[in-house]
């Protein structure tokens, strides 16, 4: 069974940095890109970033481009999101999701809370 | 910046059908997600060659369509467990995705 587990969330001061992780199991052998999606308090889902399965392409939403960086450790089946220059607008639950085709997000994790304090 | 507009809410009684729309200035390949607050979102429809497909394990009462820049999700035979938030999403070219504004479905 495919499972995604996010970790690394927490409280960080405005302007600070944080790295969150997405560990995958059960998806080994399938070609899957990874998305990060966030949901701010009381708001809807917002696409944040995408990393192609082989690491060849990385795409970012305009408001995080230049501040957030996706990377992967294929030996651990883990994808990371390094977040810098964090602001209040980045406070959200961050979900990772796997894309195994058709531009859809097939499998989701439970999310990790990131809170930026002032 | 591209946006996908959805009605904020919709409702229906058990057994009824409800349809929600997703309209954008630019819409490409669409998928739909169900999200119960506090849980992981769930893929309920994906688009393959202009036809919407249901992933394994998703009830067949969910269906989708698309015409021009509007996609629609229909839930037939509404059940209490269908009460949730629903989001459409579309890729914008090959390097961006955008989510709809979300629709809260209430089962009366």
PDB file of N, CA and C in Angstrom, chain A residues 35 37 39 43-48 50 52 57 59-63 65 95 99 101-111, chain B residues 1 29-31 33 35 38-43 45-48 55-56 85 87 89 91 93-101:
ATOM      1  N   UNK A  35       4.409  16.570  -5.542  1.00  0.00           N
ATOM      2  CA  UNK A  35       3.921  17.927  -5.336  1.00  0.00           C
ATOM      3  C   UNK A  35       3.933  18.265  -3.854  1.00  0.00           C
ATOM      4  N   UNK A  37       1.527  20.842  -1.603  1.00  0.00           N
ATOM      5  CA  UNK A  37       0.295  21.630  -1.618  1.00  0.00           C
ATOM      6  C   UNK A  37       0.083  22.115  -0.194  1.00  0.00           C
ATOM      7  N   UNK A  39      -2.420  24.416   2.756  1.00  0.00           N
ATOM      8  CA  UNK A  39      -3.728  24.976   3.107  1.00  0.00           C
ATOM      9  C   UNK A  39      -3.550  25.882   4.311  1.00  0.00           C
ATOM     10  N   UNK A  43      -8.538  28.655   4.611  1.00  0.00           N
ATOM     11  CA  UNK A  43      -8.424  28.843   3.160  1.00  0.00           C
ATOM     12  C   UNK A  43      -8.485  27.505   2.432  1.00  0.00           C
ATOM     13  N   UNK A  44      -8.453  27.587   1.107  1.00  0.00           N
ATOM     14  CA  UNK A  44      -8.485  26.394   0.288  1.00  0.00           C
ATOM     15  C   UNK A  44      -7.092  25.840   0.025  1.00  0.00           C
ATOM     16  N   UNK A  45      -7.057  24.794  -0.780  1.00  0.00           N
ATOM     17  CA  UNK A  45      -5.787  24.188  -1.143  1.00  0.00           C
ATOM     18  C   UNK A  45      -5.050  25.076  -2.146  1.00  0.00           C
ATOM     19  N   UNK A  46      -3.734  25.123  -2.005  1.00  0.00           N
ATOM     20  CA  UNK A  46      -2.905  25.931  -2.896  1.00  0.00           C
ATOM     21  C   UNK A  46      -1.706  25.102  -3.334  1.00  0.00           C
ATOM     22  N   UNK A  47      -1.528  24.970  -4.641  1.00  0.00           N
ATOM     23  CA  UNK A  47      -0.359  24.267  -5.161  1.00  0.00           C
ATOM     24  C   UNK A  47       0.894  25.094  -4.899  1.00  0.00           C
ATOM     25  N   UNK A  48       1.969  24.423  -4.448  1.00  0.00           N
ATOM     26  CA  UNK A  48       3.194  25.123  -4.058  1.00  0.00           C
ATOM     27  C   UNK A  48       4.358  24.792  -4.999  1.00  0.00           C
ATOM     28  N   UNK A  50       6.504  21.369  -7.498  1.00  0.00           N
ATOM     29  CA  UNK A  50       6.533  20.028  -8.093  1.00  0.00           C
ATOM     30  C   UNK A  50       7.967  19.655  -8.428  1.00  0.00           C
ATOM     31  N   UNK A  52       9.958  16.610 -10.579  1.00  0.00           N
ATOM     32  CA  UNK A  52       9.807  15.434 -11.442  1.00  0.00           C
ATOM     33  C   UNK A  52      10.506  14.235 -10.806  1.00  0.00           C
ATOM     34  N   UNK A  57      13.294  18.274 -13.358  1.00  0.00           N
ATOM     35  CA  UNK A  57      12.538  19.527 -13.417  1.00  0.00           C
ATOM     36  C   UNK A  57      11.952  19.850 -12.048  1.00  0.00           C
ATOM     37  N   UNK A  59       9.314  22.913 -10.402  1.00  0.00           N
ATOM     38  CA  UNK A  59       8.442  24.035 -10.697  1.00  0.00           C
ATOM     39  C   UNK A  59       7.896  24.590  -9.404  1.00  0.00           C
ATOM     40  N   UNK A  60       7.702  25.917  -9.369  1.00  0.00           N
ATOM     41  CA  UNK A  60       7.259  26.575  -8.152  1.00  0.00           C
ATOM     42  C   UNK A  60       6.152  27.580  -8.438  1.00  0.00           C
ATOM     43  N   UNK A  61       5.290  27.716  -7.458  1.00  0.00           N
ATOM     44  CA  UNK A  61       4.272  28.770  -7.515  1.00  0.00           C
ATOM     45  C   UNK A  61       4.970  30.115  -7.364  1.00  0.00           C
ATOM     46  N   UNK A  62       4.414  31.147  -7.986  1.00  0.00           N
ATOM     47  CA  UNK A  62       5.094  32.439  -8.049  1.00  0.00           C
ATOM     48  C   UNK A  62       5.501  32.973  -6.678  1.00  0.00           C
ATOM     49  N   UNK A  63       4.649  32.839  -5.671  1.00  0.00           N
ATOM     50  CA  UNK A  63       4.925  33.482  -4.377  1.00  0.00           C
ATOM     51  C   UNK A  63       6.039  32.784  -3.589  1.00  0.00           C
ATOM     52  N   UNK A  65       8.648  31.006  -5.387  1.00  0.00           N
ATOM     53  CA  UNK A  65       9.830  30.842  -6.236  1.00  0.00           C
ATOM     54  C   UNK A  65      10.943  31.740  -5.738  1.00  0.00           C
ATOM     55  N   UNK A  95       0.942  19.573   2.596  1.00  0.00           N
ATOM     56  CA  UNK A  95       0.730  18.198   2.157  1.00  0.00           C
ATOM     57  C   UNK A  95       1.698  17.869   1.027  1.00  0.00           C
ATOM     58  N   UNK A  99       2.311  12.193  -8.058  1.00  0.00           N
ATOM     59  CA  UNK A  99       1.702  12.281  -9.377  1.00  0.00           C
ATOM     60  C   UNK A  99       2.255  11.133 -10.211  1.00  0.00           C
ATOM     61  N   UNK A 101       0.674  10.166 -13.030  1.00  0.00           N
ATOM     62  CA  UNK A 101       0.191  10.295 -14.396  1.00  0.00           C
ATOM     63  C   UNK A 101      -1.031  11.180 -14.507  1.00  0.00           C
ATOM     64  N   UNK A 102      -1.256  11.676 -15.718  1.00  0.00           N
ATOM     65  CA  UNK A 102      -2.447  12.445 -16.060  1.00  0.00           C
ATOM     66  C   UNK A 102      -2.545  13.765 -15.289  1.00  0.00           C
ATOM     67  N   UNK A 103      -1.404  14.287 -14.858  1.00  0.00           N
ATOM     68  CA  UNK A 103      -1.337  15.566 -14.141  1.00  0.00           C
ATOM     69  C   UNK A 103      -2.195  15.564 -12.861  1.00  0.00           C
ATOM     70  N   UNK A 104      -2.472  14.377 -12.315  1.00  0.00           N
ATOM     71  CA  UNK A 104      -3.301  14.284 -11.117  1.00  0.00           C
ATOM     72  C   UNK A 104      -2.445  13.937  -9.905  1.00  0.00           C
ATOM     73  N   UNK A 105      -2.950  14.310  -8.737  1.00  0.00           N
ATOM     74  CA  UNK A 105      -2.255  14.047  -7.482  1.00  0.00           C
ATOM     75  C   UNK A 105      -2.921  12.831  -6.849  1.00  0.00           C
ATOM     76  N   UNK A 106      -2.281  11.671  -7.000  1.00  0.00           N
ATOM     77  CA  UNK A 106      -2.930  10.389  -6.736  1.00  0.00           C
ATOM     78  C   UNK A 106      -2.922   9.992  -5.272  1.00  0.00           C
ATOM     79  N   UNK A 107      -1.840  10.240  -4.598  1.00  0.00           N
ATOM     80  CA  UNK A 107      -1.705   9.790  -3.212  1.00  0.00           C
ATOM     81  C   UNK A 107      -1.241  10.985  -2.387  1.00  0.00           C
ATOM     82  N   UNK A 108      -1.845  11.160  -1.235  1.00  0.00           N
ATOM     83  CA  UNK A 108      -1.550  12.312  -0.387  1.00  0.00           C
ATOM     84  C   UNK A 108      -1.107  11.858   0.998  1.00  0.00           C
ATOM     85  N   UNK A 109      -0.276  12.671   1.624  1.00  0.00           N
ATOM     86  CA  UNK A 109       0.038  12.466   3.015  1.00  0.00           C
ATOM     87  C   UNK A 109      -0.972  13.190   3.893  1.00  0.00           C
ATOM     88  N   UNK A 110      -0.791  13.048   5.208  1.00  0.00           N
ATOM     89  CA  UNK A 110      -1.716  13.659   6.168  1.00  0.00           C
ATOM     90  C   UNK A 110      -1.393  15.124   6.446  1.00  0.00           C
ATOM     91  N   UNK A 111      -0.201  15.546   6.036  1.00  0.00           N
ATOM     92  CA  UNK A 111       0.140  16.954   6.206  1.00  0.00           C
ATOM     93  C   UNK A 111       1.005  17.221   7.434  1.00  0.00           C
TER      94      UNK A 111
ATOM     95  N   UNK B   1      -2.658  36.110 -13.198  1.00  0.00           N
ATOM     96  CA  UNK B   1      -2.488  34.760 -12.683  1.00  0.00           C
ATOM     97  C   UNK B   1      -3.782  33.980 -12.860  1.00  0.00           C
ATOM     98  N   UNK B  29      -5.830  19.964 -18.279  1.00  0.00           N
ATOM     99  CA  UNK B  29      -6.229  18.655 -17.789  1.00  0.00           C
ATOM    100  C   UNK B  29      -6.699  18.792 -16.345  1.00  0.00           C
ATOM    101  N   UNK B  30      -7.922  18.353 -16.100  1.00  0.00           N
ATOM    102  CA  UNK B  30      -8.602  18.603 -14.831  1.00  0.00           C
ATOM    103  C   UNK B  30      -8.649  17.334 -13.975  1.00  0.00           C
ATOM    104  N   UNK B  31      -8.560  17.512 -12.687  1.00  0.00           N
ATOM    105  CA  UNK B  31      -8.811  16.433 -11.735  1.00  0.00           C
ATOM    106  C   UNK B  31      -9.601  17.024 -10.576  1.00  0.00           C
ATOM    107  N   UNK B  33     -10.826  16.578  -6.315  1.00  0.00           N
ATOM    108  CA  UNK B  33     -10.402  16.052  -5.023  1.00  0.00           C
ATOM    109  C   UNK B  33     -11.490  16.277  -3.981  1.00  0.00           C
ATOM    110  N   UNK B  35     -12.000  16.550   0.140  1.00  0.00           N
ATOM    111  CA  UNK B  35     -11.199  16.818   1.332  1.00  0.00           C
ATOM    112  C   UNK B  35     -12.085  16.947   2.549  1.00  0.00           C
ATOM    113  N   UNK B  38      -9.023  18.077   8.167  1.00  0.00           N
ATOM    114  CA  UNK B  38      -8.207  17.330   9.105  1.00  0.00           C
ATOM    115  C   UNK B  38      -7.668  16.029   8.553  1.00  0.00           C
ATOM    116  N   UNK B  39      -8.084  15.687   7.332  1.00  0.00           N
ATOM    117  CA  UNK B  39      -7.629  14.447   6.709  1.00  0.00           C
ATOM    118  C   UNK B  39      -6.878  14.759   5.421  1.00  0.00           C
ATOM    119  N   UNK B  40      -6.314  13.711   4.831  1.00  0.00           N
ATOM    120  CA  UNK B  40      -5.633  13.882   3.559  1.00  0.00           C
ATOM    121  C   UNK B  40      -6.655  14.042   2.435  1.00  0.00           C
ATOM    122  N   UNK B  41      -6.441  14.987   1.523  1.00  0.00           N
ATOM    123  CA  UNK B  41      -7.308  15.064   0.341  1.00  0.00           C
ATOM    124  C   UNK B  41      -7.251  13.753  -0.443  1.00  0.00           C
ATOM    125  N   UNK B  42      -8.302  13.515  -1.240  1.00  0.00           N
ATOM    126  CA  UNK B  42      -8.414  12.250  -1.964  1.00  0.00           C
ATOM    127  C   UNK B  42      -8.788  12.525  -3.416  1.00  0.00           C
ATOM    128  N   UNK B  43      -8.055  11.910  -4.332  1.00  0.00           N
ATOM    129  CA  UNK B  43      -8.373  12.037  -5.757  1.00  0.00           C
ATOM    130  C   UNK B  43      -9.640  11.247  -6.045  1.00  0.00           C
ATOM    131  N   UNK B  45     -11.560  12.009  -9.287  1.00  0.00           N
ATOM    132  CA  UNK B  45     -11.702  11.950 -10.740  1.00  0.00           C
ATOM    133  C   UNK B  45     -10.423  12.469 -11.385  1.00  0.00           C
ATOM    134  N   UNK B  46     -10.017  11.832 -12.477  1.00  0.00           N
ATOM    135  CA  UNK B  46      -8.923  12.368 -13.279  1.00  0.00           C
ATOM    136  C   UNK B  46      -9.348  12.316 -14.749  1.00  0.00           C
ATOM    137  N   UNK B  47      -8.711  13.162 -15.534  1.00  0.00           N
ATOM    138  CA  UNK B  47      -9.107  13.280 -16.941  1.00  0.00           C
ATOM    139  C   UNK B  47      -8.108  12.561 -17.838  1.00  0.00           C
ATOM    140  N   UNK B  48      -8.621  11.739 -18.716  1.00  0.00           N
ATOM    141  CA  UNK B  48      -7.805  11.023 -19.688  1.00  0.00           C
ATOM    142  C   UNK B  48      -8.448  11.200 -21.055  1.00  0.00           C
ATOM    143  N   UNK B  55     -10.665   6.713 -10.035  1.00  0.00           N
ATOM    144  CA  UNK B  55      -9.609   5.827  -9.521  1.00  0.00           C
ATOM    145  C   UNK B  55     -10.218   4.624  -8.794  1.00  0.00           C
ATOM    146  N   UNK B  56      -9.460   3.582  -8.712  1.00  0.00           N
ATOM    147  CA  UNK B  56      -9.898   2.393  -8.000  1.00  0.00           C
ATOM    148  C   UNK B  56     -10.268   2.746  -6.558  1.00  0.00           C
ATOM    149  N   UNK B  85     -15.285  19.134   1.497  1.00  0.00           N
ATOM    150  CA  UNK B  85     -14.876  20.179   0.565  1.00  0.00           C
ATOM    151  C   UNK B  85     -14.377  19.512  -0.712  1.00  0.00           C
ATOM    152  N   UNK B  87     -12.430  20.170  -4.513  1.00  0.00           N
ATOM    153  CA  UNK B  87     -11.563  21.069  -5.272  1.00  0.00           C
ATOM    154  C   UNK B  87     -11.286  20.498  -6.659  1.00  0.00           C
ATOM    155  N   UNK B  89      -8.648  20.917  -9.957  1.00  0.00           N
ATOM    156  CA  UNK B  89      -7.330  21.440 -10.244  1.00  0.00           C
ATOM    157  C   UNK B  89      -7.031  21.228 -11.715  1.00  0.00           C
ATOM    158  N   UNK B  91      -3.623  21.603 -14.618  1.00  0.00           N
ATOM    159  CA  UNK B  91      -2.286  22.057 -14.937  1.00  0.00           C
ATOM    160  C   UNK B  91      -2.410  23.271 -15.858  1.00  0.00           C
ATOM    161  N   UNK B  93      -0.186  24.692 -18.600  1.00  0.00           N
ATOM    162  CA  UNK B  93       1.022  24.304 -19.303  1.00  0.00           C
ATOM    163  C   UNK B  93       1.622  23.079 -18.622  1.00  0.00           C
ATOM    164  N   UNK B  94       2.939  22.948 -18.723  1.00  0.00           N
ATOM    165  CA  UNK B  94       3.574  21.778 -18.127  1.00  0.00           C
ATOM    166  C   UNK B  94       4.318  22.095 -16.845  1.00  0.00           C
ATOM    167  N   UNK B  95       4.211  23.355 -16.363  1.00  0.00           N
ATOM    168  CA  UNK B  95       5.034  23.725 -15.219  1.00  0.00           C
ATOM    169  C   UNK B  95       4.275  24.409 -14.097  1.00  0.00           C
ATOM    170  N   UNK B  96       2.963  24.331 -14.120  1.00  0.00           N
ATOM    171  CA  UNK B  96       2.170  24.927 -13.043  1.00  0.00           C
ATOM    172  C   UNK B  96       0.882  24.138 -12.863  1.00  0.00           C
ATOM    173  N   UNK B  97       0.435  24.129 -11.651  1.00  0.00           N
ATOM    174  CA  UNK B  97      -0.891  23.588 -11.344  1.00  0.00           C
ATOM    175  C   UNK B  97      -1.634  24.671 -10.564  1.00  0.00           C
ATOM    176  N   UNK B  98      -2.942  24.673 -10.687  1.00  0.00           N
ATOM    177  CA  UNK B  98      -3.737  25.619  -9.910  1.00  0.00           C
ATOM    178  C   UNK B  98      -4.963  24.879  -9.376  1.00  0.00           C
ATOM    179  N   UNK B  99      -5.307  25.160  -8.122  1.00  0.00           N
ATOM    180  CA  UNK B  99      -6.488  24.582  -7.511  1.00  0.00           C
ATOM    181  C   UNK B  99      -7.652  25.557  -7.636  1.00  0.00           C
ATOM    182  N   UNK B 100      -8.841  24.991  -7.714  1.00  0.00           N
ATOM    183  CA  UNK B 100     -10.038  25.805  -7.644  1.00  0.00           C
ATOM    184  C   UNK B 100     -10.208  26.361  -6.244  1.00  0.00           C
ATOM    185  N   UNK B 101     -11.149  27.276  -6.120  1.00  0.00           N
ATOM    186  CA  UNK B 101     -11.379  27.958  -4.840  1.00  0.00           C
ATOM    187  C   UNK B 101     -12.068  27.073  -3.814  1.00  0.00           C
TER     188      UNK B 101
END
